[in-house]
Protein backbone atom coordinates (compact mmCIF):
# COMPACT_ATOMS: atom_id res chain seq x y z
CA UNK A 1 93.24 -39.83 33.57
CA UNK A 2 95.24 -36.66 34.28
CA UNK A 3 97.94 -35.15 33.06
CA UNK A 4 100.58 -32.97 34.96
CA UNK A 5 102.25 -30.17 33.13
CA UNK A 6 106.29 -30.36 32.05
CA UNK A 7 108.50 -29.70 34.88
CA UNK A 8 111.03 -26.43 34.95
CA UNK A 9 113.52 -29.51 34.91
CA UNK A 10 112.89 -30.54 31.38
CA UNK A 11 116.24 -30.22 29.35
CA UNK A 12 116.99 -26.88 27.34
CA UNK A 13 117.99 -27.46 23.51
CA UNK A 14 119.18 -24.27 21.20
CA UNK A 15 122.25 -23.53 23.05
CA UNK A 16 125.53 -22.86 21.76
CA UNK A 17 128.91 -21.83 23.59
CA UNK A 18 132.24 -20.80 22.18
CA UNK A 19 135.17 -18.95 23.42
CA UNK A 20 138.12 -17.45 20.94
CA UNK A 21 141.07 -19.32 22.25
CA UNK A 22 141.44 -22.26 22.81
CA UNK A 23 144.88 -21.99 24.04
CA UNK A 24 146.26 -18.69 25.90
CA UNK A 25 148.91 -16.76 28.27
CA UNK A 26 148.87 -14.76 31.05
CA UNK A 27 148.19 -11.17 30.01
CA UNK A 28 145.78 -12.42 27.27
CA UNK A 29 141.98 -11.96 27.06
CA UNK A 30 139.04 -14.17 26.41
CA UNK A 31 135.84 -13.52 23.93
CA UNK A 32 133.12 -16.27 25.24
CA UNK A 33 129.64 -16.48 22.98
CA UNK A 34 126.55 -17.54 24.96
CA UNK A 35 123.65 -18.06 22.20
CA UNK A 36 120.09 -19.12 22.75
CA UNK A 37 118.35 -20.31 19.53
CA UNK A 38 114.42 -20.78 20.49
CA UNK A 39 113.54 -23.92 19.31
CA UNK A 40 110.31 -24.02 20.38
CA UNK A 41 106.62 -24.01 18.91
CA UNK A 42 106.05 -20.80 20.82
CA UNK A 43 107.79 -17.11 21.75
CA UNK A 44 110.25 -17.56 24.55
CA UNK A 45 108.68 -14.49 26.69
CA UNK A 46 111.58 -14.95 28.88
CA UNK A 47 115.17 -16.30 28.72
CA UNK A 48 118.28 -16.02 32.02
CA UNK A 49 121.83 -17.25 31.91
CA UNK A 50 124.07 -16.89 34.12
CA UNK A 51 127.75 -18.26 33.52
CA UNK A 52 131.04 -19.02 36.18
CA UNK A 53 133.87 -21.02 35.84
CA UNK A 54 134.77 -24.69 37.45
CA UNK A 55 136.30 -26.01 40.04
CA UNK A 56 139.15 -25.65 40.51
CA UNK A 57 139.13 -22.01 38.64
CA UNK A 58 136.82 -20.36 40.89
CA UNK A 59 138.59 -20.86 43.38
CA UNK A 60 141.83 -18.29 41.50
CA UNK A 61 140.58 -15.17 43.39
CA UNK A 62 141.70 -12.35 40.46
CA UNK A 63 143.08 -14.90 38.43
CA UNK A 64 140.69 -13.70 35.53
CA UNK A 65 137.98 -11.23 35.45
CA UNK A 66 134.82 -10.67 33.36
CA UNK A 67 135.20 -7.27 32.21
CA UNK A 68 132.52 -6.67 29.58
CA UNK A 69 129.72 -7.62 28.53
CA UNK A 70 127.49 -7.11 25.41
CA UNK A 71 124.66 -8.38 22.47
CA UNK A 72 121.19 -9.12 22.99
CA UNK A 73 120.43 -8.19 26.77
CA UNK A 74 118.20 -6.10 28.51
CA UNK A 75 120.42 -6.44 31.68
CA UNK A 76 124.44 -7.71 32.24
CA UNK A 77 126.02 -8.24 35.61
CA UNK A 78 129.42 -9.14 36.30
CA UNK A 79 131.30 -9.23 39.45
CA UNK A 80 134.85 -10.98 39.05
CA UNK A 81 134.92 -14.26 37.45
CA UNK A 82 130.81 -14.47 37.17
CA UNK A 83 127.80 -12.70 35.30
CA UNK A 84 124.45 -13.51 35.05
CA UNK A 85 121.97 -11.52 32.12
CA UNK A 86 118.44 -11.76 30.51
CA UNK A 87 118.29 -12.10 26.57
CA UNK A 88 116.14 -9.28 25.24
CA UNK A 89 112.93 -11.09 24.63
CA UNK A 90 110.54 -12.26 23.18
CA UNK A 91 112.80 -14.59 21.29
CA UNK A 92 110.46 -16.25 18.13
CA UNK A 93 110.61 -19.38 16.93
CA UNK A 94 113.43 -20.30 15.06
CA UNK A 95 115.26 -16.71 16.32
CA UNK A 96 118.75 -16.65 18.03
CA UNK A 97 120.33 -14.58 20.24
CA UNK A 98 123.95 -14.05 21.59
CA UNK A 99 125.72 -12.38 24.83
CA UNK A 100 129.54 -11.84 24.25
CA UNK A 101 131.93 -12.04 27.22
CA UNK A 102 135.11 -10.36 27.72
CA UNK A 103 137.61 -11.92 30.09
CA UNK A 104 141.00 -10.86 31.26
CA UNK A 105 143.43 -13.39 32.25
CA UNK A 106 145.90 -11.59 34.86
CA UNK A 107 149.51 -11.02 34.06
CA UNK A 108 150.82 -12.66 37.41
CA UNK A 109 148.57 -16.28 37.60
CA UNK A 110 148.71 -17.43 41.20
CA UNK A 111 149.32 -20.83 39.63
CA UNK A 112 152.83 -19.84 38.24
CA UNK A 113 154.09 -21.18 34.73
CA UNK A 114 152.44 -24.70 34.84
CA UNK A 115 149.35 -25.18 32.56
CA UNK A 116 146.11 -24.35 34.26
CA UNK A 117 142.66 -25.14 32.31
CA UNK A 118 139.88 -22.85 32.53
CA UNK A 119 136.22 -24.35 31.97
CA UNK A 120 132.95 -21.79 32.18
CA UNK A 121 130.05 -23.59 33.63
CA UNK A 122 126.71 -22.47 32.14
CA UNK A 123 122.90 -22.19 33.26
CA UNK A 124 120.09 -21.60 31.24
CA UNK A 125 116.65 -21.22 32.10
CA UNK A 126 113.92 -20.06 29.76
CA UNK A 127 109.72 -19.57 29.47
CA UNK A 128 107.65 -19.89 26.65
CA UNK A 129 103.83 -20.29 25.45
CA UNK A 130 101.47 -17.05 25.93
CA UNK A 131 102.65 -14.52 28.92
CA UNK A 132 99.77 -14.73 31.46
CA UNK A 133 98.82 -18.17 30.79
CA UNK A 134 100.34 -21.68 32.14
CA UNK A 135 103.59 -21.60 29.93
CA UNK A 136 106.34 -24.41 30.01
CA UNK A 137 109.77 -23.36 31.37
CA UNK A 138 112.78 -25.34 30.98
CA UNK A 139 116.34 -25.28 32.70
CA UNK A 140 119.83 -26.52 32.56
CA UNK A 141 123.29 -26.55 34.21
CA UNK A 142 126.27 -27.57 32.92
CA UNK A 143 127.75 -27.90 36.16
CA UNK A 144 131.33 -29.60 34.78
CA UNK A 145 131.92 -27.10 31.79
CA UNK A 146 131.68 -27.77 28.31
CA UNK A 147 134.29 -28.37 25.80
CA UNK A 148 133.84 -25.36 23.89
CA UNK A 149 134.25 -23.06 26.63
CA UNK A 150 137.63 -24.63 27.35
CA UNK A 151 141.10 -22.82 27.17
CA UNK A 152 144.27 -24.02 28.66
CA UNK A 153 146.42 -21.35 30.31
CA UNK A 154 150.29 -21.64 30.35
């Protein structure tokens, strides 16, 4: 009887997302939290995330804007209303670590006065185990948002 190894596709626990407001205005800016907690057996040698907001939202061209980012990464880019970054690793067992966020809401919203809701849309992929061997690597998108990335806009 054989055996195949876990997928890349298994499910990715440990996370947690939060932004400051969950209400704002125009003019205002955002703090979102992106933390990975390792929750494994084993180091996690390596650890991406990348973050971008949901439909509709990304489709506000300069509506908002990442404009910093900061915490435990080797490497941050941002371009607009996206960024993508490593978590310093190793990460060990039991061992969190957090990216912060800054986002700029524009003082002239495209969508005028009504309410708008922003949602950030996260993905997480991470490897652990012993570097040069067969590790395990898990993955996830949150392709609607989650809740507590949420902020409505009016």
């Amino acid at each position: 009887m054989f055996f195949a190894a876990q997928p890349a596709s298994a499910a990715v626990s440990g996370t947690t997302f939060a932004v400051d407001k969950s209400t704002a205005k125009a003019g205002d800016q955002l703090t979102l939290t992106l933390s990975l907690t390792n929750s494994e057996n084993s180091p996690i040698y390596f650890a991406y995330e990348a973050v971008q907001p949901t439909w509709p939202a990304n489709t506000q061209a300069g509506a908002f804007t990442i404009t910093g980012c900061t915490g435990d990464t080797s490497d941050c880019a941002f371009t607009g209303n996206s960024a993508n970054f490593h978590f310093n690793a190793p990460i060990a067992p039991g061992a969190t670590k957090s990216v912060t966020l800054t986002v700029k809401i524009t003082d002239t919203p495209a969508w005028g006065t009504a309410p708008y809701t922003l949602n950030w849309a996260p993905y997480v992929y991470y490897e652990f185990g012993q570097v040069g061997t067969t590790g395990t690597a898990k993955d996830q998108t949150w392709t609607f948002g989650v809740p507590s990335l949420q902020t409505v806009i009016s």
